[in-house]
Amino acid sequence: MGLRGLAISSLNDVRWHQRFTRLGSPFFSRVQPTYLPAPYLVDTCPQVSELLGIACPLSDADVSVLSGNANLSGSQPFATVYSGHQFGVWAGQLGDGRALLLGELVHQQCYWELQLKGCGLTPYSRMGDGRAVLRSSIREYLCSEAMAGLGIPTTRALAIIGSDLCVMREEAETAAVVARVAPSFIRFGHFEHFSARKQYTQLRQLADFVIDSYYPECRHQAQPYAAFLGLVINRTAALIAHWQAVGFCHGVLNTDNMSILGLTLDYGPFGFLDAFDVDHVCNHSDSQGRYAYNQQPSIGLWNLTRLAEAMLPLLMPLTPDEKSVQAAQTLAIGLLAEYVPTYQSTMLRLMRAKLGLCREAEEDGELIEALFDLLDAQQVDFTLFFRGLCSFCVDDGHHHDIFMHKLFIAPLGWVQWAQRYRLRLQWEHSEDLVRQQKMWRVNPKYVLRQHLLEVAIAQAKQKDFSEVIKLREIMTHPFDEQAQYASYADLPPAWASTLCVSCSS
Ligand code: AMP
Ligand code: MG
């Protein structure tokens, strides 16, 4: 086997596919990236390089490609058009305002789209400058990989390329490009776009493309479009349950930020909960708290309802009468009705695993509810609590209980809940050591807390990328003890209480 056979290649050796462009011109525009002055590599992600079969770290030639400065042989980049509801309001046409797709590369039988975010103006840039700043690029890069490390469906990130090019936000910042990777970046908003314009031929074309490329199992169903919508509902419900179970807040759950594949998409003002607060709002521009932590499950359903509305024309005959319209609506409502039970059963399964419960008991829902109430009332650190709970002892619990006391303002609440938990564990004859091993695999020690990002970003602005790299390494293995990094699992320092994350990126 020659070197090429080892499948480590440079981006210029890649044979690019652009299946999406076969949809035709209403779906995208060809755009050349804008020149990025003096690009430099911030970091390459080894796991994503491996997925793609691209050499890690990136070569200078690949950095040049990802900065948008080098012409890529065999690929003409393109930006796609979509629309969406932003903060509950129809926003009309949006689109890839600063992202370009190079196309898909195939590695080990998988298609991966490679998208450059921040590489200049497109026809969909509206008032924007087509750029992304280093700060937000680091946040997106690290959180994609942190989510992947946690086992949560997400888009991935291959690398960040920086430049000294000045970009104005609330203050002067510098530009960067994130090379993002996913099987597809298609959003709910792509469907809304063609539906809102009554371009039903295109809507059908898009649905057929997504089904054939990503949901082939639906093709053989009696009603392929309904089956497809059902699976998107299912995946979205499961995705949001995963977020809730790890204390992740997305921050901007507009329909144009919802992946048709059920991936976490478009990392902006996201946040992981430190102190548990069900009403936590991580995006400081979200004054109404529309996207608060405890709103995410119902927002998921709201967004899916917009998708279902957009897809209604596909659920009825080409020339519908009143009866077939009603039948389509009834069908969509029936599919949407699956959202809550899917979300609840996934959440219950994830929470049982977090508590180390192997068997199902009637009262588990109540036990979990009582725990959430307790954590919320006492603002207990979410991640530290569950990691601490892994060491719970059924018989000789005193020592562990005392250790947990320090997480609570009023430890009596903990003592009472722990007693219930102990009885529940005894009921299923749970063995401490066996349970502990399992719980360590589902309760992360490390999450990408805001204050960790803040330090990494501040250093990166001074061209020291070591903290970005370190965070990427730690967050790739969030369930491992990594004793040398124990301080990265600590409570946020006092200075972090005033941190503010805005929408600007
Ligand atoms: P977001 O809030 O980042 O999901 O972006 C919403 C829409 O605004 C998308 O269509 C983006 O492509 C576009 N957008 C955001 N920032 C910029 C920018 N700096 N330049 C051009 N378009 C942007
Ligand atoms: Mg977006």
PDB file of N, CA and C in Angstrom, residues 273-348:
ATOM      1  N   LEU A 273     -24.353  24.901  31.947  1.00  0.00           N
ATOM      2  CA  LEU A 273     -24.738  25.372  33.275  1.00  0.00           C
ATOM      3  C   LEU A 273     -23.593  25.160  34.247  1.00  0.00           C
ATOM      4  N   ASP A 274     -23.315  26.180  35.058  1.00  0.00           N
ATOM      5  CA  ASP A 274     -22.466  25.963  36.230  1.00  0.00           C
ATOM      6  C   ASP A 274     -23.452  25.643  37.355  1.00  0.00           C
ATOM      7  N   ALA A 275     -23.831  26.678  38.137  1.00  0.00           N
ATOM      8  CA  ALA A 275     -24.883  26.478  39.141  1.00  0.00           C
ATOM      9  C   ALA A 275     -26.181  26.158  38.414  1.00  0.00           C
ATOM     10  N   PHE A 276     -26.879  25.130  38.877  1.00  0.00           N
ATOM     11  CA  PHE A 276     -28.104  24.725  38.180  1.00  0.00           C
ATOM     12  C   PHE A 276     -29.188  25.775  38.368  1.00  0.00           C
ATOM     13  N   ASP A 277     -29.764  26.199  37.267  1.00  0.00           N
ATOM     14  CA  ASP A 277     -30.823  27.198  37.287  1.00  0.00           C
ATOM     15  C   ASP A 277     -31.692  26.903  36.077  1.00  0.00           C
ATOM     16  N   VAL A 278     -32.902  26.415  36.314  1.00  0.00           N
ATOM     17  CA  VAL A 278     -33.730  26.001  35.176  1.00  0.00           C
ATOM     18  C   VAL A 278     -34.051  27.165  34.251  1.00  0.00           C
ATOM     19  N   ASP A 279     -34.011  28.391  34.789  1.00  0.00           N
ATOM     20  CA  ASP A 279     -34.347  29.553  33.957  1.00  0.00           C
ATOM     21  C   ASP A 279     -33.107  30.189  33.324  1.00  0.00           C
ATOM     22  N   HIS A 280     -31.987  29.509  33.401  1.00  0.00           N
ATOM     23  CA  HIS A 280     -30.751  30.126  32.922  1.00  0.00           C
ATOM     24  C   HIS A 280     -30.852  30.501  31.440  1.00  0.00           C
ATOM     25  N   VAL A 281     -30.442  31.754  31.140  1.00  0.00           N
ATOM     26  CA  VAL A 281     -30.408  32.250  29.756  1.00  0.00           C
ATOM     27  C   VAL A 281     -28.941  32.572  29.459  1.00  0.00           C
ATOM     28  N   CYS A 282     -28.348  31.871  28.511  1.00  0.00           N
ATOM     29  CA  CYS A 282     -26.910  32.091  28.299  1.00  0.00           C
ATOM     30  C   CYS A 282     -26.640  33.216  27.309  1.00  0.00           C
ATOM     31  N   ASN A 283     -27.633  33.552  26.479  1.00  0.00           N
ATOM     32  CA  ASN A 283     -27.442  34.580  25.459  1.00  0.00           C
ATOM     33  C   ASN A 283     -27.941  35.914  26.011  1.00  0.00           C
ATOM     34  N   HIS A 284     -27.039  36.853  26.234  1.00  0.00           N
ATOM     35  CA  HIS A 284     -27.438  38.105  26.876  1.00  0.00           C
ATOM     36  C   HIS A 284     -28.297  38.984  25.974  1.00  0.00           C
ATOM     37  N   SER A 285     -28.404  38.623  24.689  1.00  0.00           N
ATOM     38  CA  SER A 285     -29.301  39.384  23.802  1.00  0.00           C
ATOM     39  C   SER A 285     -30.726  38.840  23.887  1.00  0.00           C
ATOM     40  N   ASP A 286     -30.918  37.705  24.576  1.00  0.00           N
ATOM     41  CA  ASP A 286     -32.230  37.057  24.658  1.00  0.00           C
ATOM     42  C   ASP A 286     -32.959  37.569  25.896  1.00  0.00           C
ATOM     43  N   SER A 287     -33.469  38.820  25.786  1.00  0.00           N
ATOM     44  CA  SER A 287     -34.011  39.479  26.975  1.00  0.00           C
ATOM     45  C   SER A 287     -35.287  38.803  27.483  1.00  0.00           C
ATOM     46  N   GLN A 288     -36.030  38.159  26.589  1.00  0.00           N
ATOM     47  CA  GLN A 288     -37.279  37.507  27.011  1.00  0.00           C
ATOM     48  C   GLN A 288     -37.029  36.111  27.595  1.00  0.00           C
ATOM     49  N   GLY A 289     -35.834  35.613  27.465  1.00  0.00           N
ATOM     50  CA  GLY A 289     -35.547  34.259  27.942  1.00  0.00           C
ATOM     51  C   GLY A 289     -36.203  33.189  27.082  1.00  0.00           C
ATOM     52  N   ARG A 290     -36.429  33.503  25.814  1.00  0.00           N
ATOM     53  CA  ARG A 290     -37.075  32.533  24.914  1.00  0.00           C
ATOM     54  C   ARG A 290     -36.278  31.229  24.854  1.00  0.00           C
ATOM     55  N   TYR A 291     -34.971  31.343  24.892  1.00  0.00           N
ATOM     56  CA  TYR A 291     -34.135  30.148  24.733  1.00  0.00           C
ATOM     57  C   TYR A 291     -33.453  29.722  26.048  1.00  0.00           C
ATOM     58  N   ALA A 292     -34.146  30.001  27.168  1.00  0.00           N
ATOM     59  CA  ALA A 292     -33.651  29.575  28.481  1.00  0.00           C
ATOM     60  C   ALA A 292     -33.527  28.046  28.524  1.00  0.00           C
ATOM     61  N   TYR A 293     -32.708  27.563  29.446  1.00  0.00           N
ATOM     62  CA  TYR A 293     -32.475  26.107  29.579  1.00  0.00           C
ATOM     63  C   TYR A 293     -33.780  25.310  29.582  1.00  0.00           C
ATOM     64  N   ASN A 294     -34.724  25.706  30.442  1.00  0.00           N
ATOM     65  CA  ASN A 294     -35.939  24.882  30.564  1.00  0.00           C
ATOM     66  C   ASN A 294     -36.948  25.129  29.451  1.00  0.00           C
ATOM     67  N   GLN A 295     -36.641  26.070  28.565  1.00  0.00           N
ATOM     68  CA  GLN A 295     -37.519  26.307  27.410  1.00  0.00           C
ATOM     69  C   GLN A 295     -37.118  25.450  26.211  1.00  0.00           C
ATOM     70  N   GLN A 296     -35.900  24.920  26.245  1.00  0.00           N
ATOM     71  CA  GLN A 296     -35.367  24.257  25.042  1.00  0.00           C
ATOM     72  C   GLN A 296     -36.253  23.111  24.538  1.00  0.00           C
ATOM     73  N   PRO A 297     -36.767  22.253  25.448  1.00  0.00           N
ATOM     74  CA  PRO A 297     -37.612  21.163  24.943  1.00  0.00           C
ATOM     75  C   PRO A 297     -38.853  21.679  24.213  1.00  0.00           C
ATOM     76  N   SER A 298     -39.514  22.712  24.741  1.00  0.00           N
ATOM     77  CA  SER A 298     -40.728  23.177  24.059  1.00  0.00           C
ATOM     78  C   SER A 298     -40.372  23.974  22.803  1.00  0.00           C
ATOM     79  N   ILE A 299     -39.222  24.633  22.799  1.00  0.00           N
ATOM     80  CA  ILE A 299     -38.788  25.330  21.579  1.00  0.00           C
ATOM     81  C   ILE A 299     -38.490  24.304  20.475  1.00  0.00           C
ATOM     82  N   GLY A 300     -37.964  23.177  20.855  1.00  0.00           N
ATOM     83  CA  GLY A 300     -37.722  22.116  19.868  1.00  0.00           C
ATOM     84  C   GLY A 300     -39.012  21.759  19.155  1.00  0.00           C
ATOM     85  N   LEU A 301     -40.081  21.628  19.934  1.00  0.00           N
ATOM     86  CA  LEU A 301     -41.388  21.290  19.351  1.00  0.00           C
ATOM     87  C   LEU A 301     -41.918  22.446  18.500  1.00  0.00           C
ATOM     88  N   TRP A 302     -41.726  23.656  18.975  1.00  0.00           N
ATOM     89  CA  TRP A 302     -42.185  24.836  18.214  1.00  0.00           C
ATOM     90  C   TRP A 302     -41.482  24.858  16.846  1.00  0.00           C
ATOM     91  N   ASN A 303     -40.189  24.633  16.863  1.00  0.00           N
ATOM     92  CA  ASN A 303     -39.428  24.653  15.610  1.00  0.00           C
ATOM     93  C   ASN A 303     -39.854  23.513  14.684  1.00  0.00           C
ATOM     94  N   LEU A 304     -40.087  22.347  15.265  1.00  0.00           N
ATOM     95  CA  LEU A 304     -40.533  21.211  14.453  1.00  0.00           C
ATOM     96  C   LEU A 304     -41.917  21.475  13.849  1.00  0.00           C
ATOM     97  N   THR A 305     -42.736  22.215  14.587  1.00  0.00           N
ATOM     98  CA  THR A 305     -44.059  22.549  14.067  1.00  0.00           C
ATOM     99  C   THR A 305     -43.928  23.457  12.838  1.00  0.00           C
ATOM    100  N   ARG A 306     -42.941  24.367  12.879  1.00  0.00           N
ATOM    101  CA  ARG A 306     -42.681  25.205  11.683  1.00  0.00           C
ATOM    102  C   ARG A 306     -42.208  24.327  10.526  1.00  0.00           C
ATOM    103  N   LEU A 307     -41.384  23.353  10.825  1.00  0.00           N
ATOM    104  CA  LEU A 307     -40.910  22.447   9.764  1.00  0.00           C
ATOM    105  C   LEU A 307     -42.080  21.647   9.195  1.00  0.00           C
ATOM    106  N   ALA A 308     -42.931  21.140  10.085  1.00  0.00           N
ATOM    107  CA  ALA A 308     -44.085  20.341   9.637  1.00  0.00           C
ATOM    108  C   ALA A 308     -45.006  21.193   8.764  1.00  0.00           C
ATOM    109  N   GLU A 309     -45.226  22.444   9.161  1.00  0.00           N
ATOM    110  CA  GLU A 309     -46.051  23.350   8.342  1.00  0.00           C
ATOM    111  C   GLU A 309     -45.426  23.517   6.963  1.00  0.00           C
ATOM    112  N   ALA A 310     -44.107  23.698   6.969  1.00  0.00           N
ATOM    113  CA  ALA A 310     -43.418  23.892   5.688  1.00  0.00           C
ATOM    114  C   ALA A 310     -43.553  22.653   4.807  1.00  0.00           C
ATOM    115  N   MET A 311     -43.606  21.493   5.438  1.00  0.00           N
ATOM    116  CA  MET A 311     -43.649  20.248   4.663  1.00  0.00           C
ATOM    117  C   MET A 311     -45.070  19.801   4.313  1.00  0.00           C
ATOM    118  N   LEU A 312     -46.073  20.519   4.831  1.00  0.00           N
ATOM    119  CA  LEU A 312     -47.469  20.103   4.582  1.00  0.00           C
ATOM    120  C   LEU A 312     -47.763  19.827   3.106  1.00  0.00           C
ATOM    121  N   PRO A 313     -47.295  20.697   2.182  1.00  0.00           N
ATOM    122  CA  PRO A 313     -47.607  20.429   0.764  1.00  0.00           C
ATOM    123  C   PRO A 313     -47.103  19.065   0.290  1.00  0.00           C
ATOM    124  N   LEU A 314     -46.103  18.525   0.972  1.00  0.00           N
ATOM    125  CA  LEU A 314     -45.574  17.219   0.565  1.00  0.00           C
ATOM    126  C   LEU A 314     -46.420  16.072   1.107  1.00  0.00           C
ATOM    127  N   LEU A 315     -47.291  16.396   2.050  1.00  0.00           N
ATOM    128  CA  LEU A 315     -48.101  15.350   2.675  1.00  0.00           C
ATOM    129  C   LEU A 315     -49.479  15.259   2.037  1.00  0.00           C
ATOM    130  N   MET A 316     -49.663  16.007   0.952  1.00  0.00           N
ATOM    131  CA  MET A 316     -50.966  15.971   0.265  1.00  0.00           C
ATOM    132  C   MET A 316     -50.745  15.812  -1.238  1.00  0.00           C
ATOM    133  N   PRO A 317     -51.819  15.474  -1.973  1.00  0.00           N
ATOM    134  CA  PRO A 317     -51.662  15.325  -3.419  1.00  0.00           C
ATOM    135  C   PRO A 317     -51.287  16.652  -4.088  1.00  0.00           C
ATOM    136  N   LEU A 318     -50.826  16.587  -5.336  1.00  0.00           N
ATOM    137  CA  LEU A 318     -50.380  17.796  -6.039  1.00  0.00           C
ATOM    138  C   LEU A 318     -51.506  18.813  -6.195  1.00  0.00           C
ATOM    139  N   THR A 319     -52.730  18.327  -6.425  1.00  0.00           N
ATOM    140  CA  THR A 319     -53.884  19.245  -6.464  1.00  0.00           C
ATOM    141  C   THR A 319     -54.824  18.869  -5.327  1.00  0.00           C
ATOM    142  N   PRO A 320     -54.550  19.410  -4.153  1.00  0.00           N
ATOM    143  CA  PRO A 320     -55.293  18.988  -2.963  1.00  0.00           C
ATOM    144  C   PRO A 320     -56.705  19.571  -2.925  1.00  0.00           C
ATOM    145  N   ASP A 321     -57.613  18.820  -2.344  1.00  0.00           N
ATOM    146  CA  ASP A 321     -58.927  19.383  -2.032  1.00  0.00           C
ATOM    147  C   ASP A 321     -58.976  19.571  -0.517  1.00  0.00           C
ATOM    148  N   GLU A 322     -60.103  20.068  -0.038  1.00  0.00           N
ATOM    149  CA  GLU A 322     -60.212  20.407   1.384  1.00  0.00           C
ATOM    150  C   GLU A 322     -59.928  19.189   2.267  1.00  0.00           C
ATOM    151  N   LYS A 323     -60.434  18.034   1.782  1.00  0.00           N
ATOM    152  CA  LYS A 323     -60.289  16.818   2.565  1.00  0.00           C
ATOM    153  C   LYS A 323     -58.819  16.398   2.692  1.00  0.00           C
ATOM    154  N   SER A 324     -58.080  16.504   1.583  1.00  0.00           N
ATOM    155  CA  SER A 324     -56.680  16.063   1.632  1.00  0.00           C
ATOM    156  C   SER A 324     -55.814  17.048   2.432  1.00  0.00           C
ATOM    157  N   VAL A 325     -56.223  18.316   2.444  1.00  0.00           N
ATOM    158  CA  VAL A 325     -55.507  19.291   3.285  1.00  0.00           C
ATOM    159  C   VAL A 325     -55.681  18.908   4.752  1.00  0.00           C
ATOM    160  N   GLN A 326     -56.933  18.598   5.078  1.00  0.00           N
ATOM    161  CA  GLN A 326     -57.218  18.208   6.470  1.00  0.00           C
ATOM    162  C   GLN A 326     -56.484  16.929   6.851  1.00  0.00           C
ATOM    163  N   ALA A 327     -56.462  15.996   5.906  1.00  0.00           N
ATOM    164  CA  ALA A 327     -55.783  14.725   6.184  1.00  0.00           C
ATOM    165  C   ALA A 327     -54.289  14.965   6.425  1.00  0.00           C
ATOM    166  N   ALA A 328     -53.685  15.872   5.643  1.00  0.00           N
ATOM    167  CA  ALA A 328     -52.257  16.173   5.802  1.00  0.00           C
ATOM    168  C   ALA A 328     -52.001  16.810   7.168  1.00  0.00           C
ATOM    169  N   GLN A 329     -52.907  17.723   7.539  1.00  0.00           N
ATOM    170  CA  GLN A 329     -52.746  18.375   8.854  1.00  0.00           C
ATOM    171  C   GLN A 329     -52.852  17.354   9.977  1.00  0.00           C
ATOM    172  N   THR A 330     -53.819  16.465   9.855  1.00  0.00           N
ATOM    173  CA  THR A 330     -54.000  15.439  10.885  1.00  0.00           C
ATOM    174  C   THR A 330     -52.762  14.548  10.975  1.00  0.00           C
ATOM    175  N   LEU A 331     -52.226  14.218   9.803  1.00  0.00           N
ATOM    176  CA  LEU A 331     -51.009  13.397   9.772  1.00  0.00           C
ATOM    177  C   LEU A 331     -49.852  14.112  10.473  1.00  0.00           C
ATOM    178  N   ALA A 332     -49.661  15.395  10.140  1.00  0.00           N
ATOM    179  CA  ALA A 332     -48.557  16.171  10.740  1.00  0.00           C
ATOM    180  C   ALA A 332     -48.742  16.285  12.255  1.00  0.00           C
ATOM    181  N   ILE A 333     -49.970  16.535  12.671  1.00  0.00           N
ATOM    182  CA  ILE A 333     -50.245  16.670  14.116  1.00  0.00           C
ATOM    183  C   ILE A 333     -49.931  15.350  14.819  1.00  0.00           C
ATOM    184  N   GLY A 334     -50.304  14.273  14.166  1.00  0.00           N
ATOM    185  CA  GLY A 334     -50.023  12.947  14.739  1.00  0.00           C
ATOM    186  C   GLY A 334     -48.528  12.704  14.887  1.00  0.00           C
ATOM    187  N   LEU A 335     -47.757  13.124  13.892  1.00  0.00           N
ATOM    188  CA  LEU A 335     -46.299  12.937  13.961  1.00  0.00           C
ATOM    189  C   LEU A 335     -45.699  13.816  15.060  1.00  0.00           C
ATOM    190  N   LEU A 336     -46.185  15.056  15.125  1.00  0.00           N
ATOM    191  CA  LEU A 336     -45.669  15.976  16.145  1.00  0.00           C
ATOM    192  C   LEU A 336     -45.999  15.492  17.557  1.00  0.00           C
ATOM    193  N   ALA A 337     -47.108  14.757  17.661  1.00  0.00           N
ATOM    194  CA  ALA A 337     -47.523  14.248  18.980  1.00  0.00           C
ATOM    195  C   ALA A 337     -46.508  13.249  19.540  1.00  0.00           C
ATOM    196  N   GLU A 338     -45.650  12.748  18.685  1.00  0.00           N
ATOM    197  CA  GLU A 338     -44.617  11.809  19.147  1.00  0.00           C
ATOM    198  C   GLU A 338     -43.459  12.521  19.852  1.00  0.00           C
ATOM    199  N   TYR A 339     -43.387  13.846  19.656  1.00  0.00           N
ATOM    200  CA  TYR A 339     -42.229  14.579  20.182  1.00  0.00           C
ATOM    201  C   TYR A 339     -42.112  14.466  21.703  1.00  0.00           C
ATOM    202  N   VAL A 340     -43.197  14.802  22.402  1.00  0.00           N
ATOM    203  CA  VAL A 340     -43.113  14.838  23.873  1.00  0.00           C
ATOM    204  C   VAL A 340     -42.771  13.460  24.453  1.00  0.00           C
ATOM    205  N   PRO A 341     -43.506  12.397  24.051  1.00  0.00           N
ATOM    206  CA  PRO A 341     -43.127  11.079  24.597  1.00  0.00           C
ATOM    207  C   PRO A 341     -41.690  10.663  24.251  1.00  0.00           C
ATOM    208  N   THR A 342     -41.232  11.007  23.041  1.00  0.00           N
ATOM    209  CA  THR A 342     -39.847  10.647  22.685  1.00  0.00           C
ATOM    210  C   THR A 342     -38.861  11.419  23.552  1.00  0.00           C
ATOM    211  N   TYR A 343     -39.141  12.714  23.707  1.00  0.00           N
ATOM    212  CA  TYR A 343     -38.258  13.524  24.555  1.00  0.00           C
ATOM    213  C   TYR A 343     -38.248  12.961  25.981  1.00  0.00           C
ATOM    214  N   GLN A 344     -39.441  12.705  26.504  1.00  0.00           N
ATOM    215  CA  GLN A 344     -39.525  12.255  27.905  1.00  0.00           C
ATOM    216  C   GLN A 344     -38.861  10.894  28.107  1.00  0.00           C
ATOM    217  N   SER A 345     -39.076   9.984  27.189  1.00  0.00           N
ATOM    218  CA  SER A 345     -38.490   8.653  27.393  1.00  0.00           C
ATOM    219  C   SER A 345     -36.967   8.708  27.238  1.00  0.00           C
ATOM    220  N   THR A 346     -36.484   9.560  26.310  1.00  0.00           N
ATOM    221  CA  THR A 346     -35.024   9.686  26.172  1.00  0.00           C
ATOM    222  C   THR A 346     -34.430  10.314  27.435  1.00  0.00           C
ATOM    223  N   MET A 347     -35.101  11.351  27.908  1.00  0.00           N
ATOM    224  CA  MET A 347     -34.614  12.048  29.100  1.00  0.00           C
ATOM    225  C   MET A 347     -34.586  11.087  30.304  1.00  0.00           C
ATOM    226  N   LEU A 348     -35.644  10.308  30.424  1.00  0.00           N
ATOM    227  CA  LEU A 348     -35.724   9.362  31.540  1.00  0.00           C
ATOM    228  C   LEU A 348     -34.601   8.319  31.445  1.00  0.00           C
TER     229      LEU A 348
END
